[in-house]
């Protein structure tokens, strides 16, 4: 079946460094991608999204890059802060339908 | 805006009992809500899609008679775990699809522990 996966299960960075979290997806028909942040014991929190007609989108301290050729999605966090420590999930959907979540990457920011 | 609440946030019950979890969109209407289950250190797994005024659509492997879903209004969906057993212990998360934005807004989750 279709799946969305993450390359690395854990990522540890120093406070102030940039973080890059990667995601591979397998459904070439997916047209909408989202990054979520989930803190322990809480629901997912929307970070940023991108549609398939774009290859880059920037938010506050975050950038999402989409490479449809290799079906790859990445989340870049600039100047990572301790408050960014969480599990990050990518998700993909098609035609405003249900989302399929990836496995998640645990980001740990060392002070 | 776009706040989704869940109640209760945490519930402990005995094996064999039924538990109802409510999901509410507080400041927007949602014809579609989703129910997910998340085991420790795992991703969110979609259980079912809840449609207002019609039957829920269940994912493969999810027992519809065990996980009863009712979407009675544009702001409320309920998930009832019937005859709960310890293996049903999990973190249950709902989301609501905004009509105008088509974005998915998540609730804070409900921690179910079945003894």
mmCIF file of C-alpha atoms in Angstrom:
data_model
loop_
_atom_site.group_PDB
_atom_site.id
_atom_site.type_symbol
_atom_site.label_atom_id
_atom_site.label_comp_id
_atom_site.label_asym_id
_atom_site.label_seq_id
_atom_site.Cartn_x
_atom_site.Cartn_y
_atom_site.Cartn_z
ATOM 1 C CA UNK A 1 0.000 0.000 0.000
ATOM 2 C CA UNK A 2 0.961 3.642 -0.120
ATOM 3 C CA UNK A 3 3.208 4.854 2.654
ATOM 4 C CA UNK A 4 5.098 7.832 3.826
ATOM 5 C CA UNK A 5 8.353 7.215 5.599
ATOM 6 C CA UNK A 6 11.115 9.103 7.305
ATOM 7 C CA UNK A 7 14.795 8.477 6.742
ATOM 8 C CA UNK A 8 16.029 8.983 10.310
ATOM 9 C CA UNK A 9 14.146 8.155 13.470
ATOM 10 C CA UNK A 10 16.150 10.546 15.679
ATOM 11 C CA UNK A 11 18.010 13.793 15.229
ATOM 12 C CA UNK A 12 20.082 15.610 17.829
ATOM 13 C CA UNK A 13 21.263 19.165 17.223
ATOM 14 C CA UNK A 14 22.887 21.932 19.189
ATOM 15 C CA UNK A 15 20.809 24.944 20.111
ATOM 16 C CA UNK A 16 21.193 27.594 17.452
ATOM 17 C CA UNK A 17 22.058 25.161 14.664
ATOM 18 C CA UNK A 18 19.794 24.472 11.721
ATOM 19 C CA UNK A 19 17.846 21.212 11.612
ATOM 20 C CA UNK A 20 16.831 19.245 8.565
ATOM 21 C CA UNK A 21 14.262 16.482 8.807
ATOM 22 C CA UNK A 22 13.626 14.335 5.767
ATOM 23 C CA UNK A 23 10.686 12.344 4.528
ATOM 24 C CA UNK A 24 10.122 10.019 1.593
ATOM 25 C CA UNK A 25 6.693 9.361 0.178
ATOM 26 C CA UNK A 26 5.568 6.704 -2.232
ATOM 27 C CA UNK A 27 2.264 7.941 -3.638
ATOM 28 C CA UNK A 28 3.155 9.947 -6.709
ATOM 29 C CA UNK A 29 -0.447 11.161 -6.898
ATOM 30 C CA UNK A 30 -0.275 12.959 -3.541
ATOM 31 C CA UNK A 31 -0.881 16.645 -4.012
ATOM 32 C CA UNK A 32 -0.709 18.015 -0.504
ATOM 33 C CA UNK A 33 1.968 17.604 2.147
ATOM 34 C CA UNK A 34 2.062 18.714 5.741
ATOM 35 C CA UNK A 35 4.586 18.785 8.544
ATOM 36 C CA UNK A 36 3.368 18.363 12.111
ATOM 37 C CA UNK A 37 5.063 18.737 15.452
ATOM 38 C CA UNK A 38 3.933 16.547 18.324
ATOM 39 C CA UNK A 39 5.009 17.108 21.878
ATOM 40 C CA UNK A 40 4.714 14.341 24.419
ATOM 41 C CA UNK A 41 1.117 13.622 25.403
ATOM 42 C CA UNK A 42 -0.354 16.122 22.966
ATOM 43 C CA UNK A 43 -1.987 16.083 19.573
ATOM 44 C CA UNK A 44 -0.116 17.012 16.384
ATOM 45 C CA UNK A 45 0.420 20.689 15.770
ATOM 46 C CA UNK A 46 0.450 22.056 12.230
ATOM 47 C CA UNK A 47 3.791 23.574 11.220
ATOM 48 C CA UNK A 48 3.730 24.155 7.503
ATOM 49 C CA UNK A 49 2.226 22.720 4.367
ATOM 50 C CA UNK A 50 2.955 22.659 0.676
ATOM 51 C CA UNK A 51 1.006 21.727 -2.408
ATOM 52 C CA UNK A 52 2.434 19.710 -5.233
ATOM 53 C CA UNK A 53 2.526 22.683 -7.589
ATOM 54 C CA UNK A 54 5.248 24.246 -5.447
ATOM 55 C CA UNK A 55 8.754 23.104 -4.546
ATOM 56 C CA UNK A 56 9.485 25.418 -1.647
ATOM 57 C CA UNK A 57 7.530 27.256 1.010
ATOM 58 C CA UNK A 58 8.789 29.316 3.878
ATOM 59 C CA UNK A 59 7.295 30.126 7.223
ATOM 60 C CA UNK A 60 8.665 31.625 10.369
ATOM 61 C CA UNK A 61 11.999 29.829 10.936
ATOM 62 C CA UNK A 62 10.770 26.858 8.909
ATOM 63 C CA UNK A 63 11.073 25.931 5.259
ATOM 64 C CA UNK A 64 9.559 22.960 3.485
ATOM 65 C CA UNK A 65 11.114 21.639 0.301
ATOM 66 C CA UNK A 66 9.359 19.264 -2.048
ATOM 67 C CA UNK A 67 11.134 17.244 -4.701
ATOM 68 C CA UNK A 68 8.512 15.412 -6.698
ATOM 69 C CA UNK A 69 11.071 13.776 -8.967
ATOM 70 C CA UNK A 70 12.424 11.666 -6.133
ATOM 71 C CA UNK A 71 9.317 11.931 -3.942
ATOM 72 C CA UNK A 72 11.143 13.603 -1.128
ATOM 73 C CA UNK A 73 10.039 16.165 1.414
ATOM 74 C CA UNK A 74 12.156 17.994 3.943
ATOM 75 C CA UNK A 75 11.611 20.363 6.837
ATOM 76 C CA UNK A 76 14.284 22.862 7.680
ATOM 77 C CA UNK A 77 14.242 24.618 11.028
ATOM 78 C CA UNK A 78 16.512 27.616 11.372
ATOM 79 C CA UNK A 79 18.234 28.495 14.639
ATOM 80 C CA UNK A 80 16.780 25.492 16.442
ATOM 81 C CA UNK A 81 15.642 26.163 19.974
ATOM 82 C CA UNK A 82 15.037 23.823 22.942
ATOM 83 C CA UNK A 83 11.313 24.378 22.465
ATOM 84 C CA UNK A 84 11.603 22.741 19.062
ATOM 85 C CA UNK A 85 12.343 19.397 20.721
ATOM 86 C CA UNK A 86 9.482 17.089 19.721
ATOM 87 C CA UNK A 87 8.520 14.379 17.273
ATOM 88 C CA UNK A 88 8.011 15.615 13.745
ATOM 89 C CA UNK A 89 5.721 13.865 11.295
ATOM 90 C CA UNK A 90 5.241 14.386 7.617
ATOM 91 C CA UNK A 91 1.876 13.548 6.120
ATOM 92 C CA UNK A 92 0.555 13.369 2.619
ATOM 93 C CA UNK A 93 -2.879 13.382 1.102
ATOM 94 C CA UNK A 94 -4.573 13.361 -2.261
ATOM 95 C CA UNK A 95 -7.507 15.438 -3.413
ATOM 96 C CA UNK A 96 -8.284 16.793 0.075
ATOM 97 C CA UNK A 97 -8.750 13.275 1.369
ATOM 98 C CA UNK A 98 -7.431 11.490 4.397
ATOM 99 C CA UNK A 99 -3.835 11.972 5.476
ATOM 100 C CA UNK A 100 -1.205 9.266 5.695
ATOM 101 C CA UNK A 101 1.415 9.869 8.348
ATOM 102 C CA UNK A 102 5.078 8.940 8.249
ATOM 103 C CA UNK A 103 6.908 7.218 11.068
ATOM 104 C CA UNK A 104 8.147 10.340 12.822
ATOM 105 C CA UNK A 105 11.548 11.811 13.682
ATOM 106 C CA UNK A 106 12.430 12.692 17.241
ATOM 107 C CA UNK A 107 14.280 15.987 17.354
ATOM 108 C CA UNK A 108 16.357 16.694 20.451
ATOM 109 C CA UNK A 109 17.890 20.120 20.891
ATOM 110 C CA UNK A 110 20.860 20.292 23.211
ATOM 111 C CA UNK A 111 21.373 23.585 25.075
ATOM 112 C CA UNK B 1 -9.435 29.963 15.569
ATOM 113 C CA UNK B 2 -9.795 26.337 14.399
ATOM 114 C CA UNK B 3 -9.726 24.744 17.838
ATOM 115 C CA UNK B 4 -10.614 21.108 18.364
ATOM 116 C CA UNK B 5 -11.264 19.731 21.817
ATOM 117 C CA UNK B 6 -11.477 16.191 23.126
ATOM 118 C CA UNK B 7 -13.123 14.902 26.253
ATOM 119 C CA UNK B 8 -12.011 13.265 28.395
ATOM 120 C CA UNK B 9 -8.292 13.901 28.139
ATOM 121 C CA UNK B 10 -7.519 10.822 30.165
ATOM 122 C CA UNK B 11 -9.613 7.817 31.146
ATOM 123 C CA UNK B 12 -8.921 4.623 33.036
ATOM 124 C CA UNK B 13 -11.480 1.853 32.874
ATOM 125 C CA UNK B 14 -11.912 -1.807 33.691
ATOM 126 C CA UNK B 15 -11.747 -4.477 31.061
ATOM 127 C CA UNK B 16 -15.142 -5.136 29.495
ATOM 128 C CA UNK B 17 -16.535 -1.657 29.935
ATOM 129 C CA UNK B 18 -17.294 0.849 27.177
ATOM 130 C CA UNK B 19 -15.731 4.259 26.901
ATOM 131 C CA UNK B 20 -16.993 7.238 24.931
ATOM 132 C CA UNK B 21 -14.650 9.926 23.662
ATOM 133 C CA UNK B 22 -15.982 13.218 22.327
ATOM 134 C CA UNK B 23 -14.393 15.358 19.649
ATOM 135 C CA UNK B 24 -15.658 18.903 19.149
ATOM 136 C CA UNK B 25 -14.764 21.626 16.715
ATOM 137 C CA UNK B 26 -15.184 24.728 18.850
ATOM 138 C CA UNK B 27 -15.238 27.590 16.369
ATOM 139 C CA UNK B 28 -15.854 26.035 12.985
ATOM 140 C CA UNK B 29 -18.028 23.433 11.360
ATOM 141 C CA UNK B 30 -16.706 20.150 10.100
ATOM 142 C CA UNK B 31 -18.592 17.698 7.946
ATOM 143 C CA UNK B 32 -15.623 15.362 8.190
ATOM 144 C CA UNK B 33 -13.700 14.307 11.246
ATOM 145 C CA UNK B 34 -11.021 11.661 11.564
ATOM 146 C CA UNK B 35 -10.150 9.296 14.380
ATOM 147 C CA UNK B 36 -6.590 8.111 14.880
ATOM 148 C CA UNK B 37 -4.913 5.758 17.306
ATOM 149 C CA UNK B 38 -1.314 6.155 18.380
ATOM 150 C CA UNK B 39 0.674 3.588 20.324
ATOM 151 C CA UNK B 40 3.806 4.649 22.229
ATOM 152 C CA UNK B 41 6.686 5.739 20.003
ATOM 153 C CA UNK B 42 4.635 5.068 16.881
ATOM 154 C CA UNK B 43 2.936 7.157 14.273
ATOM 155 C CA UNK B 44 -0.706 8.055 14.027
ATOM 156 C CA UNK B 45 -2.797 5.345 12.427
ATOM 157 C CA UNK B 46 -6.089 6.360 10.890
ATOM 158 C CA UNK B 47 -8.967 4.317 12.258
ATOM 159 C CA UNK B 48 -11.951 5.839 10.542
ATOM 160 C CA UNK B 49 -13.401 8.818 8.772
ATOM 161 C CA UNK B 50 -16.465 10.267 10.448
ATOM 162 C CA UNK B 51 -18.985 11.932 8.159
ATOM 163 C CA UNK B 52 -21.767 14.114 9.500
ATOM 164 C CA UNK B 53 -25.131 12.554 8.853
ATOM 165 C CA UNK B 54 -23.831 9.313 7.426
ATOM 166 C CA UNK B 55 -21.984 6.182 8.427
ATOM 167 C CA UNK B 56 -18.321 6.287 9.228
ATOM 168 C CA UNK B 57 -15.774 4.796 6.866
ATOM 169 C CA UNK B 58 -13.412 2.421 8.628
ATOM 170 C CA UNK B 59 -9.862 1.593 7.649
ATOM 171 C CA UNK B 60 -8.919 -1.964 6.923
ATOM 172 C CA UNK B 61 -8.513 -4.016 10.069
ATOM 173 C CA UNK B 62 -10.544 -1.689 12.303
ATOM 174 C CA UNK B 63 -13.643 -3.360 13.730
ATOM 175 C CA UNK B 64 -16.638 -1.107 13.241
ATOM 176 C CA UNK B 65 -18.658 -2.931 15.893
ATOM 177 C CA UNK B 66 -15.941 -2.362 18.443
ATOM 178 C CA UNK B 67 -15.210 1.251 17.625
ATOM 179 C CA UNK B 68 -18.563 2.952 17.213
ATOM 180 C CA UNK B 69 -18.492 6.368 15.630
ATOM 181 C CA UNK B 70 -21.313 8.869 15.619
ATOM 182 C CA UNK B 71 -21.126 12.249 13.919
ATOM 183 C CA UNK B 72 -24.361 13.771 15.088
ATOM 184 C CA UNK B 73 -23.689 17.390 14.238
ATOM 185 C CA UNK B 74 -21.292 19.601 12.350
ATOM 186 C CA UNK B 75 -19.272 20.170 15.513
ATOM 187 C CA UNK B 76 -19.349 16.836 17.326
ATOM 188 C CA UNK B 77 -18.130 13.318 16.652
ATOM 189 C CA UNK B 78 -17.946 10.566 19.243
ATOM 190 C CA UNK B 79 -15.902 7.398 19.368
ATOM 191 C CA UNK B 80 -17.102 4.628 21.654
ATOM 192 C CA UNK B 81 -14.710 1.815 22.444
ATOM 193 C CA UNK B 82 -17.014 -1.057 23.304
ATOM 194 C CA UNK B 83 -16.011 -3.891 25.645
ATOM 195 C CA UNK B 84 -12.570 -2.411 26.043
ATOM 196 C CA UNK B 85 -9.603 -4.667 26.691
ATOM 197 C CA UNK B 86 -6.028 -3.885 27.747
ATOM 198 C CA UNK B 87 -4.845 -4.044 24.137
ATOM 199 C CA UNK B 88 -7.147 -1.110 23.374
ATOM 200 C CA UNK B 89 -5.065 1.075 25.668
ATOM 201 C CA UNK B 90 -3.717 3.804 23.458
ATOM 202 C CA UNK B 91 -3.707 7.505 22.661
ATOM 203 C CA UNK B 92 -6.776 8.373 20.611
ATOM 204 C CA UNK B 93 -6.644 11.558 18.572
ATOM 205 C CA UNK B 94 -9.358 13.166 16.514
ATOM 206 C CA UNK B 95 -9.128 15.812 13.850
ATOM 207 C CA UNK B 96 -11.651 17.961 12.053
ATOM 208 C CA UNK B 97 -11.471 19.043 8.444
ATOM 209 C CA UNK B 98 -12.191 22.743 8.047
ATOM 210 C CA UNK B 99 -14.840 23.359 5.417
ATOM 211 C CA UNK B 100 -13.299 26.577 4.194
ATOM 212 C CA UNK B 101 -9.622 25.743 4.523
ATOM 213 C CA UNK B 102 -9.700 22.008 3.824
ATOM 214 C CA UNK B 103 -7.019 21.751 6.490
ATOM 215 C CA UNK B 104 -7.011 19.175 9.233
ATOM 216 C CA UNK B 105 -7.085 20.479 12.801
ATOM 217 C CA UNK B 106 -6.165 18.073 15.570
ATOM 218 C CA UNK B 107 -7.514 17.625 19.041
ATOM 219 C CA UNK B 108 -5.251 17.226 22.081
ATOM 220 C CA UNK B 109 -5.814 13.482 22.317
ATOM 221 C CA UNK B 110 -7.350 11.120 24.862
ATOM 222 C CA UNK B 111 -5.212 8.684 26.804
ATOM 223 C CA UNK B 112 -7.165 5.450 27.351
ATOM 224 C CA UNK B 113 -5.900 2.904 29.839
ATOM 225 C CA UNK B 114 -7.802 -0.338 30.184
ATOM 226 C CA UNK B 115 -6.993 -2.355 33.290
#
